[in-house]
mmCIF file of C-alpha atoms in Angstrom:
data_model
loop_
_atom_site.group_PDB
_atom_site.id
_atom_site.type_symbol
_atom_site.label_atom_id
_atom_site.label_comp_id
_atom_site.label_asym_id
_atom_site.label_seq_id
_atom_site.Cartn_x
_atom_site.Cartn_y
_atom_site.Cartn_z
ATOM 1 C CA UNK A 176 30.223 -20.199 11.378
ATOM 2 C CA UNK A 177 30.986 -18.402 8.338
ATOM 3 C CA UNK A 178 29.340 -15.318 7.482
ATOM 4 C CA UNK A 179 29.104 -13.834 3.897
ATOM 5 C CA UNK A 180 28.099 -9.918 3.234
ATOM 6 C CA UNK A 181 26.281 -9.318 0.344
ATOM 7 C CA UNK A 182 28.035 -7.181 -2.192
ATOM 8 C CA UNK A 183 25.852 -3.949 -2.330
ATOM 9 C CA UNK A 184 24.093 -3.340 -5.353
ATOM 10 C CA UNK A 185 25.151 -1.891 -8.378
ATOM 11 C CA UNK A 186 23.223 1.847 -9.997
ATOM 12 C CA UNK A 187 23.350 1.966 -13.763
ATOM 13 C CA UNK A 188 22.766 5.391 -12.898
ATOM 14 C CA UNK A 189 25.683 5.833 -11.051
ATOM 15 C CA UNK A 190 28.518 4.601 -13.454
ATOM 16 C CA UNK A 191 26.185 6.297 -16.337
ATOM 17 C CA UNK A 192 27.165 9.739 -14.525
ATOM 18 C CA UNK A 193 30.580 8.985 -14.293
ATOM 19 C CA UNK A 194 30.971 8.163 -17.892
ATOM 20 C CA UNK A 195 29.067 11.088 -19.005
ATOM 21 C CA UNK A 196 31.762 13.479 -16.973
ATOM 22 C CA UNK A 197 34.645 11.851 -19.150
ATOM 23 C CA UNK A 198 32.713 12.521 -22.183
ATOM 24 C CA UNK A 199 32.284 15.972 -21.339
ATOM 25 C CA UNK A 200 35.720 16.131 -20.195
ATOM 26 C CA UNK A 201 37.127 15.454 -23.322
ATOM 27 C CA UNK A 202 35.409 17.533 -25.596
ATOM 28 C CA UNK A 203 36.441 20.880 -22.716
ATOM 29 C CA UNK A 204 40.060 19.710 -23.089
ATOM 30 C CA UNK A 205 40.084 19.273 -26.435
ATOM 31 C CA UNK A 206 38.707 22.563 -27.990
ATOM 32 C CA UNK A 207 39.961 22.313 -32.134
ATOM 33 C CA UNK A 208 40.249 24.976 -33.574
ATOM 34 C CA UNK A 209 38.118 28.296 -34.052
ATOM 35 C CA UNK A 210 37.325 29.422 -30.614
ATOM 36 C CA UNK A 211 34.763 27.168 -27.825
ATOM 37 C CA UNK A 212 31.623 28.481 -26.948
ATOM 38 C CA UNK A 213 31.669 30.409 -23.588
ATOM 39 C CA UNK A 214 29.950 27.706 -21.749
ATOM 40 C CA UNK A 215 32.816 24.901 -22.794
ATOM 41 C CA UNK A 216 35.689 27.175 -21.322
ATOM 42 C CA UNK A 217 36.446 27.616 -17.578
ATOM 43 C CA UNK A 218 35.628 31.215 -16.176
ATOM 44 C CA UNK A 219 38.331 33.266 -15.926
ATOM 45 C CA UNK A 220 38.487 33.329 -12.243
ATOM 46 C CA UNK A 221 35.134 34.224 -10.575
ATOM 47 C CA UNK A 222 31.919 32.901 -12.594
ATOM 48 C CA UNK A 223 31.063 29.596 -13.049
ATOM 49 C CA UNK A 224 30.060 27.852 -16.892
ATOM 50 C CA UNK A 225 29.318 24.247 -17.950
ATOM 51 C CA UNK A 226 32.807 23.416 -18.005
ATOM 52 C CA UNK A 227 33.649 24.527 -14.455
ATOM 53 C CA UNK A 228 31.064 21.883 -12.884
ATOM 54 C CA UNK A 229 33.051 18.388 -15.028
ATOM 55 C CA UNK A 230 35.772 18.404 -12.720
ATOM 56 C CA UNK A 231 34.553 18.460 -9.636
ATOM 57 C CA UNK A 232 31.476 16.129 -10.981
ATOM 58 C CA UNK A 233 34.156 13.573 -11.659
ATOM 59 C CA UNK A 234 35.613 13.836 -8.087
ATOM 60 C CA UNK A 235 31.622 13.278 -7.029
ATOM 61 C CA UNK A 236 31.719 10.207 -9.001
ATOM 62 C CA UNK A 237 35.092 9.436 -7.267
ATOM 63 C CA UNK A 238 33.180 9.754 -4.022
ATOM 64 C CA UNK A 239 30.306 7.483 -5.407
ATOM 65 C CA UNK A 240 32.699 4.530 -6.679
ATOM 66 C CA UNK A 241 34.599 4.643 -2.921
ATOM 67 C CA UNK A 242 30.745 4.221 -1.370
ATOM 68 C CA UNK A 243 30.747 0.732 -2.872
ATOM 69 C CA UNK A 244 33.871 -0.443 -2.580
ATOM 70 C CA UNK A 245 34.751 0.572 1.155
ATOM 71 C CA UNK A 246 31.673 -1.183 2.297
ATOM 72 C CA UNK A 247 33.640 -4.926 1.316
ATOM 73 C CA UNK A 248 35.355 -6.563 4.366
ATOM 74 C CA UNK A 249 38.871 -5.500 4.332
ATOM 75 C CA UNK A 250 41.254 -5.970 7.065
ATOM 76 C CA UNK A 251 43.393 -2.606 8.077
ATOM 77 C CA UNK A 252 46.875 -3.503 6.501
ATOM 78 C CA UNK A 253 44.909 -4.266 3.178
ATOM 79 C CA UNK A 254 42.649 -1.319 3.390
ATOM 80 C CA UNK A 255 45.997 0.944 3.710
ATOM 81 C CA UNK A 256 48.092 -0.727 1.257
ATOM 82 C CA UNK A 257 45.350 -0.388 -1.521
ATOM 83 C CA UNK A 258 44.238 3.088 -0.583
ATOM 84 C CA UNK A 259 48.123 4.715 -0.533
ATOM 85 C CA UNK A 260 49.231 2.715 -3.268
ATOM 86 C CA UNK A 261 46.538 3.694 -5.936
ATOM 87 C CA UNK A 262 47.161 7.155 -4.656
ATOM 88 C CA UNK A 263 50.668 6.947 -5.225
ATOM 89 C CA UNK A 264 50.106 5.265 -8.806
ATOM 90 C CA UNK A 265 47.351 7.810 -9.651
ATOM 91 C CA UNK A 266 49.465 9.996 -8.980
ATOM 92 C CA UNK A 267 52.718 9.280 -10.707
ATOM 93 C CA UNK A 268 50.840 8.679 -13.603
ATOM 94 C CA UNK A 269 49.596 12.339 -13.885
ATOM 95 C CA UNK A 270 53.509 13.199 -13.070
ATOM 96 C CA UNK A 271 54.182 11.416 -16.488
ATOM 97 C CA UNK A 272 51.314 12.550 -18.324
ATOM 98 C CA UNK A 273 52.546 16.028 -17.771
ATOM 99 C CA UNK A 274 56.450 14.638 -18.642
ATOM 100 C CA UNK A 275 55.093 12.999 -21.950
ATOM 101 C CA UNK A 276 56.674 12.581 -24.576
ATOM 102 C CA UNK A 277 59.694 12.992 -22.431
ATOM 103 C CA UNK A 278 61.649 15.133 -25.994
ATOM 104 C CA UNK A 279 60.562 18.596 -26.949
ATOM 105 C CA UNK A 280 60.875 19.735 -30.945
ATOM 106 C CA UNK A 281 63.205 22.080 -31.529
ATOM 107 C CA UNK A 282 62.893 25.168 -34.019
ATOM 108 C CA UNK A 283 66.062 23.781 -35.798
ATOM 109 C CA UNK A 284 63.930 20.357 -36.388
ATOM 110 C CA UNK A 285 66.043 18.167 -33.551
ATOM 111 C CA UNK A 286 64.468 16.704 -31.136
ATOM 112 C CA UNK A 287 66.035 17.535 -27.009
ATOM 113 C CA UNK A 288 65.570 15.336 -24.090
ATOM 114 C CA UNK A 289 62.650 16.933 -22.016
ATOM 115 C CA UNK A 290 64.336 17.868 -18.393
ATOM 116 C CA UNK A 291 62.150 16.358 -15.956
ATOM 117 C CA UNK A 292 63.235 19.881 -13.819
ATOM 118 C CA UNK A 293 60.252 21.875 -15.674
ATOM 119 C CA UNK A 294 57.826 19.416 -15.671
ATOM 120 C CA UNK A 295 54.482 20.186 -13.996
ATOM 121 C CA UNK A 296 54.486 18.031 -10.345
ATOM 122 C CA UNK A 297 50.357 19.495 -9.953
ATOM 123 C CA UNK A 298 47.483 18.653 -12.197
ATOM 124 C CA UNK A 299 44.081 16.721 -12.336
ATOM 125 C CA UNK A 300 44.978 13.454 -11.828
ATOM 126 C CA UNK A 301 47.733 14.521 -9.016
ATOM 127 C CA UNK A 302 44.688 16.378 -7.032
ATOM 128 C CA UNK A 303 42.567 13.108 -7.685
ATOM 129 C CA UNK A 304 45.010 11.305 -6.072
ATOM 130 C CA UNK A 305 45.060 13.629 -3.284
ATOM 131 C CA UNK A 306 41.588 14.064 -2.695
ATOM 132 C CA UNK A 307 40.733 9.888 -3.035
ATOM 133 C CA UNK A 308 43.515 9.571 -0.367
ATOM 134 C CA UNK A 309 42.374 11.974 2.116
ATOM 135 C CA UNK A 310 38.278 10.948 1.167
ATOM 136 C CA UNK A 311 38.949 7.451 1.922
ATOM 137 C CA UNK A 312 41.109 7.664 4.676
ATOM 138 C CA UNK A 313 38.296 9.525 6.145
ATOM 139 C CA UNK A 314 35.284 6.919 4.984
ATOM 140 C CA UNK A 315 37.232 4.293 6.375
ATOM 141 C CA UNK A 316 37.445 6.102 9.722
ATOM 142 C CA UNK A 317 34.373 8.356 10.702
ATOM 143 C CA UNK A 318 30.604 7.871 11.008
ATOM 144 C CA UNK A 319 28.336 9.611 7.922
ATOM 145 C CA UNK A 320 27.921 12.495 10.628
ATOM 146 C CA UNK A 321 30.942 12.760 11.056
ATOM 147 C CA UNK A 322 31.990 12.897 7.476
ATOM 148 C CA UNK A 323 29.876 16.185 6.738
ATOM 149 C CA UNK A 324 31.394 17.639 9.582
ATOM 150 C CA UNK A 325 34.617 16.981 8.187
ATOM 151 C CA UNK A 326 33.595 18.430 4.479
ATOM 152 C CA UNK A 327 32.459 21.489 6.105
ATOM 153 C CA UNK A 328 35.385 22.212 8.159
ATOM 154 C CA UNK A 329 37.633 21.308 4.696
ATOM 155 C CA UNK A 330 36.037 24.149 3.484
ATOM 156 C CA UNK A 331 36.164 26.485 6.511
ATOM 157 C CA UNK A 332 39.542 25.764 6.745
ATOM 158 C CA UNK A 333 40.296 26.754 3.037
ATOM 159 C CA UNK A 334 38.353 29.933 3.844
ATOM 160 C CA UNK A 335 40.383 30.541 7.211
ATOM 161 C CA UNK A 336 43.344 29.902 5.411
ATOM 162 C CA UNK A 337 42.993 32.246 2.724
ATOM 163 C CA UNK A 338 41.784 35.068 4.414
ATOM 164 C CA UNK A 339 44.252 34.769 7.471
ATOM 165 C CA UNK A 340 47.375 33.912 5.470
ATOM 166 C CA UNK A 341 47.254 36.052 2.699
ATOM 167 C CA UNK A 342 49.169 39.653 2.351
ATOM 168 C CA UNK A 343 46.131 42.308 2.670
ATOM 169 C CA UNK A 344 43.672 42.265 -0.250
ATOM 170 C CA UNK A 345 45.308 39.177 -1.896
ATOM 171 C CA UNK A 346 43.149 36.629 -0.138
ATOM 172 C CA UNK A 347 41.234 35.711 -3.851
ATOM 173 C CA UNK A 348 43.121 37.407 -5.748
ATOM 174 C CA UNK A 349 45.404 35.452 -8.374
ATOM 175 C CA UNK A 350 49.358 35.446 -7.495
ATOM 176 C CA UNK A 351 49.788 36.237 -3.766
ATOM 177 C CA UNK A 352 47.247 34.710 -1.748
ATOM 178 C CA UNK A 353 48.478 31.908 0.965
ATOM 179 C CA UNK A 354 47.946 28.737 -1.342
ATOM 180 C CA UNK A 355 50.024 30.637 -4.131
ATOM 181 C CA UNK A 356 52.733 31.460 -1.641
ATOM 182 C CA UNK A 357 52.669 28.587 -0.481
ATOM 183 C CA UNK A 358 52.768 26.233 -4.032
ATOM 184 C CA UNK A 359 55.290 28.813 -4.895
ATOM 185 C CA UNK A 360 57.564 27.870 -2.112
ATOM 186 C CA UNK A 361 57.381 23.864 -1.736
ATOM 187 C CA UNK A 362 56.956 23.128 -4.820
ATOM 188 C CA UNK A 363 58.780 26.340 -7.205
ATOM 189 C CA UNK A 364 57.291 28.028 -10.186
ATOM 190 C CA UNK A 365 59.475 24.949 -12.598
ATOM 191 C CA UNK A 366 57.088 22.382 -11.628
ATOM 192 C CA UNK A 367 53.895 24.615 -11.448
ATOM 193 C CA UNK A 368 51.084 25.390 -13.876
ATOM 194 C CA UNK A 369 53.099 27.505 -16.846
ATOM 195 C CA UNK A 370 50.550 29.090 -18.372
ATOM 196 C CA UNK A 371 49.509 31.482 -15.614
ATOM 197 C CA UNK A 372 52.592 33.353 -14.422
ATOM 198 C CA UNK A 373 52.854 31.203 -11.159
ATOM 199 C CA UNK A 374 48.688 30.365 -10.309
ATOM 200 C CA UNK A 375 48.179 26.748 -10.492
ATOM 201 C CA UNK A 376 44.584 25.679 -10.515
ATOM 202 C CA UNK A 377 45.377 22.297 -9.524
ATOM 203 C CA UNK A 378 47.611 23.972 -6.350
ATOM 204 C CA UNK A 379 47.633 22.399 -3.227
ATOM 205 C CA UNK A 380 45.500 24.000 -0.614
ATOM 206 C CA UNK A 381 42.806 23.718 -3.351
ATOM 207 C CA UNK A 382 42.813 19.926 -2.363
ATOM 208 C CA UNK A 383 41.281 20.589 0.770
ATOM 209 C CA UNK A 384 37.573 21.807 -0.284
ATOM 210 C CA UNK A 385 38.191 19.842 -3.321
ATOM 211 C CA UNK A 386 38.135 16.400 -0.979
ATOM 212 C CA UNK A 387 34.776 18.181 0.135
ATOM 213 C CA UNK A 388 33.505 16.944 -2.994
ATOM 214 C CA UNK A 389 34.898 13.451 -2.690
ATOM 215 C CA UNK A 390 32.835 12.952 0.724
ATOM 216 C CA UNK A 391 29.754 14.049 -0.441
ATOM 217 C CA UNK A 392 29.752 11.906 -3.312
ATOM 218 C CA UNK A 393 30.597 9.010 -1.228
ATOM 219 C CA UNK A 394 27.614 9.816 1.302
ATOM 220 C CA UNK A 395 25.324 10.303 -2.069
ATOM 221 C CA UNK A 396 26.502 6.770 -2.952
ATOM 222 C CA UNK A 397 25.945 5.669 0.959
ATOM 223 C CA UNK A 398 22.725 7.134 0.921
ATOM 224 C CA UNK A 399 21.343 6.160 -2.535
ATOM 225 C CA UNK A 400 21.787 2.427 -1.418
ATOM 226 C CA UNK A 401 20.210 2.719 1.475
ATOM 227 C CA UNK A 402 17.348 4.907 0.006
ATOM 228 C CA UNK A 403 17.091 2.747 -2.888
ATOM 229 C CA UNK A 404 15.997 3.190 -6.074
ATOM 230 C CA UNK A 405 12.359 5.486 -5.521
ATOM 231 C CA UNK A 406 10.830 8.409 -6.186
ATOM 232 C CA UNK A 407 11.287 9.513 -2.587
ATOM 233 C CA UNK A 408 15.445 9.048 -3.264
ATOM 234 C CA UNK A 409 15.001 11.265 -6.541
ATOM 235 C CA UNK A 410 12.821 13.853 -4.250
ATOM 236 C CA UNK A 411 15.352 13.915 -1.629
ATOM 237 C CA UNK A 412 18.698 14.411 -3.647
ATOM 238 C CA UNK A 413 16.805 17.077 -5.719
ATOM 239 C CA UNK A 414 15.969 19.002 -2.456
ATOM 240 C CA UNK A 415 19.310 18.746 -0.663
ATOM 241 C CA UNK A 416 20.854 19.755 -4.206
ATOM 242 C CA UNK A 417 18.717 22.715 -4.812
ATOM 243 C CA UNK A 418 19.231 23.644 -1.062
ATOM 244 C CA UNK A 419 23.177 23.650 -1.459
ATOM 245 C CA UNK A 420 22.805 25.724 -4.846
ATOM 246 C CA UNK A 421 20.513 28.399 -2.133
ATOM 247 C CA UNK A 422 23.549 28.322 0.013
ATOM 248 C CA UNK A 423 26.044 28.857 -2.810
ATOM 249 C CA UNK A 424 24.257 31.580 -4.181
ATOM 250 C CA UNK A 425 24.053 33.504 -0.518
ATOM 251 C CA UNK A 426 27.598 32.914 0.449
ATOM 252 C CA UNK A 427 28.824 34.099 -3.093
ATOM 253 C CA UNK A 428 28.797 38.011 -2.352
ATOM 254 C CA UNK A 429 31.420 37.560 0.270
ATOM 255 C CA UNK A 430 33.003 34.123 -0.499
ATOM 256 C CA UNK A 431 32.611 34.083 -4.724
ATOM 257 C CA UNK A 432 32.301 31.216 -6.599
ATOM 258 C CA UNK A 433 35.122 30.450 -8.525
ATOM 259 C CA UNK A 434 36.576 27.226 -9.640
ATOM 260 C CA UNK A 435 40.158 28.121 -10.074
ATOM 261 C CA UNK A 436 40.602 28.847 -6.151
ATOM 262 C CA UNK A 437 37.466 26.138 -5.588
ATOM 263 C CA UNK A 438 35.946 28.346 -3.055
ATOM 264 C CA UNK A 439 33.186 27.050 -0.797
ATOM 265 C CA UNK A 440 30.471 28.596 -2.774
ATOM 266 C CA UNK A 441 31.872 26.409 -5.539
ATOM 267 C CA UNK A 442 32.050 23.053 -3.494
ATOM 268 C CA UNK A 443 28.009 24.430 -2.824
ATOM 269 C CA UNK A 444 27.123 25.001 -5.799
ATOM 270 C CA UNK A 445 28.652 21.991 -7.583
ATOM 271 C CA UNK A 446 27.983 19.671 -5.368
ATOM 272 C CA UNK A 447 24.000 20.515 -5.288
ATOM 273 C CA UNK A 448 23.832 20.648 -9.183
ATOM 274 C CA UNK A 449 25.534 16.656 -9.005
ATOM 275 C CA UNK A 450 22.707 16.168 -7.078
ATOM 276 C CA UNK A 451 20.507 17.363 -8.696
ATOM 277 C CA UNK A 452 21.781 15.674 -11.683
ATOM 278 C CA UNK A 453 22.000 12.155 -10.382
ATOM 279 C CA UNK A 454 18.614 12.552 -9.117
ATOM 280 C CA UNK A 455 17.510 12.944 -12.742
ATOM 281 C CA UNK A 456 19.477 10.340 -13.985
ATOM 282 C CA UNK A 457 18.539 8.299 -11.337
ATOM 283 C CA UNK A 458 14.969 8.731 -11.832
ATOM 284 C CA UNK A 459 15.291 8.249 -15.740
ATOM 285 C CA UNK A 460 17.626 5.099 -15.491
ATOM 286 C CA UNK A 461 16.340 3.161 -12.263
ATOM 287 C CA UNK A 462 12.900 4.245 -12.200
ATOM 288 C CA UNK A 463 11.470 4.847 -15.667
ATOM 289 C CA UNK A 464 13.856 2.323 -17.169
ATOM 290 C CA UNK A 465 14.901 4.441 -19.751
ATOM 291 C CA UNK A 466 17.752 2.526 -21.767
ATOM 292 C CA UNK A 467 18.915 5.424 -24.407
ATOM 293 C CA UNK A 468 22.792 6.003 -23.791
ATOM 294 C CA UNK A 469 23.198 3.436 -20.950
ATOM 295 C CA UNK A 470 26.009 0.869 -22.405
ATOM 296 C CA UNK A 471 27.912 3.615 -24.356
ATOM 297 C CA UNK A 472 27.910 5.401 -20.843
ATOM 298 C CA UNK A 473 28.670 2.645 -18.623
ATOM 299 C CA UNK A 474 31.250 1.571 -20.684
ATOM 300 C CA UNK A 475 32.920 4.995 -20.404
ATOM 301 C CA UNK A 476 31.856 4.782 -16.850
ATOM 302 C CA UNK A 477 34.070 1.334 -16.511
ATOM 303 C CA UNK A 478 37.412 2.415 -17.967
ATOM 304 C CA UNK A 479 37.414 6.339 -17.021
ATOM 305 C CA UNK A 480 41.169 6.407 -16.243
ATOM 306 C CA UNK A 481 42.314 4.139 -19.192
ATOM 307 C CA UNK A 482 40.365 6.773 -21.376
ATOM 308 C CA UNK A 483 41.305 10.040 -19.835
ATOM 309 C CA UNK A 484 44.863 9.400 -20.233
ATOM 310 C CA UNK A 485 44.433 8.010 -23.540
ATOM 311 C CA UNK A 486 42.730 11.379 -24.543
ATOM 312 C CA UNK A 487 45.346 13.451 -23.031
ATOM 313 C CA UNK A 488 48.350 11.662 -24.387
ATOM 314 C CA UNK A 489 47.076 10.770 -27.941
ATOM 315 C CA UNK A 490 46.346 14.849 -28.948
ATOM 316 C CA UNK A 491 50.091 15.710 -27.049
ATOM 317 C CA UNK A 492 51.616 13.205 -29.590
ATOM 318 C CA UNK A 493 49.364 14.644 -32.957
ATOM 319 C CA UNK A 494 50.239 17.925 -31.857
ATOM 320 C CA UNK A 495 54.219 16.746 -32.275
ATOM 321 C CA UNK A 496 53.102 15.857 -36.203
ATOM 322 C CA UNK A 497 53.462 19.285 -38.050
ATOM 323 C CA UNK A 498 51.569 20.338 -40.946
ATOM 324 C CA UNK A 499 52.477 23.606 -43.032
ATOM 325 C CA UNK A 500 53.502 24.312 -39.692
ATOM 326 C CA UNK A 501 50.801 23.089 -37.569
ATOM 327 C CA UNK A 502 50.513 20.330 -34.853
ATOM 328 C CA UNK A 503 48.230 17.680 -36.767
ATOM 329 C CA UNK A 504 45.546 18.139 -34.584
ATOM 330 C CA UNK A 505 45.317 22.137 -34.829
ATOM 331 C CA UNK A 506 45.700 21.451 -38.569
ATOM 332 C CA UNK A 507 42.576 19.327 -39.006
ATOM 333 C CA UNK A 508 40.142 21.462 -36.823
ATOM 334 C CA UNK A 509 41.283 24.675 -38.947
ATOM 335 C CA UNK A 510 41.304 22.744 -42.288
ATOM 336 C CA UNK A 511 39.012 19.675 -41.478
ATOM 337 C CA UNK A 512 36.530 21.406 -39.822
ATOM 338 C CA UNK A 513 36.312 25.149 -39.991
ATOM 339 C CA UNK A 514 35.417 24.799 -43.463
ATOM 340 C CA UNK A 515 32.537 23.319 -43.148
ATOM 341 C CA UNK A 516 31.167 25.282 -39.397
ATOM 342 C CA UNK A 517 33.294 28.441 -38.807
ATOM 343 C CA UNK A 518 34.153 29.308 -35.453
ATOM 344 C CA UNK A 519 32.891 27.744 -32.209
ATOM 345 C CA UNK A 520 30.567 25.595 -33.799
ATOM 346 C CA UNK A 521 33.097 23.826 -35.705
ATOM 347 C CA UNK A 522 35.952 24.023 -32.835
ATOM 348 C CA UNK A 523 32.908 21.571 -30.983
ATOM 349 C CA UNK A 524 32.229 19.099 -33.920
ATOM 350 C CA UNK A 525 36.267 18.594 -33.575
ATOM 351 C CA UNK A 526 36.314 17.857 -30.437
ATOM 352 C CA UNK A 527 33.383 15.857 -30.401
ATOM 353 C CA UNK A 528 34.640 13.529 -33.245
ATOM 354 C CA UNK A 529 38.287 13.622 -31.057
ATOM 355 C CA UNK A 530 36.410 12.335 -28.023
ATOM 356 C CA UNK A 531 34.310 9.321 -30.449
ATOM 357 C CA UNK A 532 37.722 8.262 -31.041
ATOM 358 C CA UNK A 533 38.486 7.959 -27.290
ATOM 359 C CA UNK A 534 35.117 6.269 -26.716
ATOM 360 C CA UNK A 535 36.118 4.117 -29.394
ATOM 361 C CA UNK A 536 39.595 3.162 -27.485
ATOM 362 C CA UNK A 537 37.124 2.860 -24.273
ATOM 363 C CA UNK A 538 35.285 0.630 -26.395
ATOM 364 C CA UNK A 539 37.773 -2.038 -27.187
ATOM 365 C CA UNK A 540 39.314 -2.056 -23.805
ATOM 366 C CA UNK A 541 35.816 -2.949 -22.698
ATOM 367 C CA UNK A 542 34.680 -5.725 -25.794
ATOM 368 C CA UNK A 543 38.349 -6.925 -24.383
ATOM 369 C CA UNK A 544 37.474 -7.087 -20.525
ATOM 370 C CA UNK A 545 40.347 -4.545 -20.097
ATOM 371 C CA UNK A 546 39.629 -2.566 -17.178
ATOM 372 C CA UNK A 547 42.692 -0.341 -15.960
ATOM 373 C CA UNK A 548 42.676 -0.513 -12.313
ATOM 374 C CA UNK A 549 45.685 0.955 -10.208
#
């Protein structure tokens, strides 16, 4: 007797939100010039703005994705092979992102083999990696109750960590507290983060409350398909979410909210605004039937990789295309653009009209039924 398990089904919703955080991505990363508005850069340290929530809305959506395909049949050796392997690949590619394009441009005009010594071994797709490994090691393993126990004690531990490990004083501060130290030692200021004297964001003891994020969007995906696609699901997500955000906003006195160190006020807060979120789109896409946006999202939503690393390698290659002395891309926000909308208004139309051209890459990939899966 054969018996066949019906594939789960698929939330427009759901792939909708994940192609809306590689929109947004895009445009944060890709500021032209003039100066972003506040709310499109990343706080300082403690704070929280618009851009702060993308990242760890993506890793949500990461969460979501695993949801569905962890409940297919899969024998052990298969689940394992798949899991570490993309984790690997994800994660060499954001090795090479970083290395890209392998020369650097000398002041003399010549062109130097890039030393693969100083390149950057951190980053967003390397804590993706990281996170998806660890998050579906532990779907694959543990009941849903046992999963939020887990995501909690990520976040404990962080805490514990910090506070226990670092010199006196340092535990958030910038350049000596324990996950510093630590990136510091195994990995050496060559191959961290160069733009902030030895922090890396993308360190990793971050990766720890950052999988936080992962399991919770893979019980949101869990319990969305079992809720299914009511008024009551919308009611309950929005709840839960505003109740995190409660929590967030208690703890952050003593444990502040910061994205750069990704406290546990920030898994919180994040976390209940994705809920929150979803439970809107959710309600507009599934239950009203609204339509506006849904194939231009979806599509992003289908090729997110394939698009995120064509974003981040096209502007490194304009950039290498000087103009009166600017990368080509710096050149046509100042003289494309700031023309027309001075300052931060016209720094967003660049990057907006950058990330069309992304969608537009998405675009074909997905008219071509190109989907890059590693």
């Amino acid at each position: 007797m054969t018996t066949i398990t019906a594939r789960p089904e698929r939330f427009a919703s759901l792939d909708m939100f994940r192609g809306a955080t590689i929109f947004l991505m895009i445009v944060v990363n890709t500021a032209g010039a003039g100066g972003a508005f506040t709310q499109l850069q990343h706080a300082p340290w403690f704070g929280f703005t618009l851009a702060d929530l993308i990242y760890p809305s993506f890793l949500f959506a990461v969460g979501n994705a695993m949801s569905f395909a962890l409940t297919r049949p899969m024998p052990e050796h298969v689940f394992l092979r798949r899991v570490f392997k993309r984790a690997a690949l994800i994660f060499l590619l954001g090795v090479l992102m970083y290395w890209f394009p392998f020369v650097t441009h000398q002041p003399d005009g010549s062109w130097l083999a890039k030393p693969f010594a100083d390149t950057r071994l951190t980053g967003v797709l390397q804590r993706i990696a990281l996170c998806y490994l660890l998050g579906a090691l532990c779907a694959r393993y543990l009941k849903p109750s046992q999963l939020v126990m887990v995501a909690i004690g990520l976040v404990v531990a962080h805490w514990a960590i910090l506070v226990g490990l670092s010199p006196a004083g340092e535990a958030f501060g910038r350049y000596k507290n324990a996950g510093t130290l630590f990136d510091l030692w195994l990995i050496g200021p060559e191959h961290l983060y160069k733009r902030d004297h030895g922090f890396d964001p993308e360190g990793l003891l971050g990766t720890l409350p950052a999988t936080a994020n992962v399991i919770a969007g893979y019980l949101t995906g869990l319990a969305i398909q079992r809720w299914g696609k009511h008024a009551v699901t919308v009611g309950r997500l929005a709840a839960i979410g505003a109740g995190l955000v409660v929590v967030a906003l208690l703890l952050s006195p003593v444990l502040p909210i910061g994205k750069k160190l990704w406290t546990g006020s920030f898994v919180a807060l994040t976390v209940g605004i994705d809920l929150i979120l979803l439970g809107a789109v959710l309600w507009l896409v599934e239950i009203r039937g609204v339509k506006v946006g849904r194939s231009f999202l979806q599509m992003l939503g289908r090729n997110p990789l394939a698009i995120y690393l064509f974003s981040e390698l096209l502007v490194v290659v304009l950039e290498l295309i000087h103009v009166d002395g600017e990368g080509l891309y710096s050149w046509v926000g100042l003289n494309a653009f700031q023309p027309v909308a001075p300052g931060p208004v016209g720094s967003l139309l660049c990057a907006l009209a950058y990330t069309l051209i992304c969608c537009a890459f998405g675009w074909v990939l997905d008219r071509k039924g190109i989907i890059l899966k590693v």
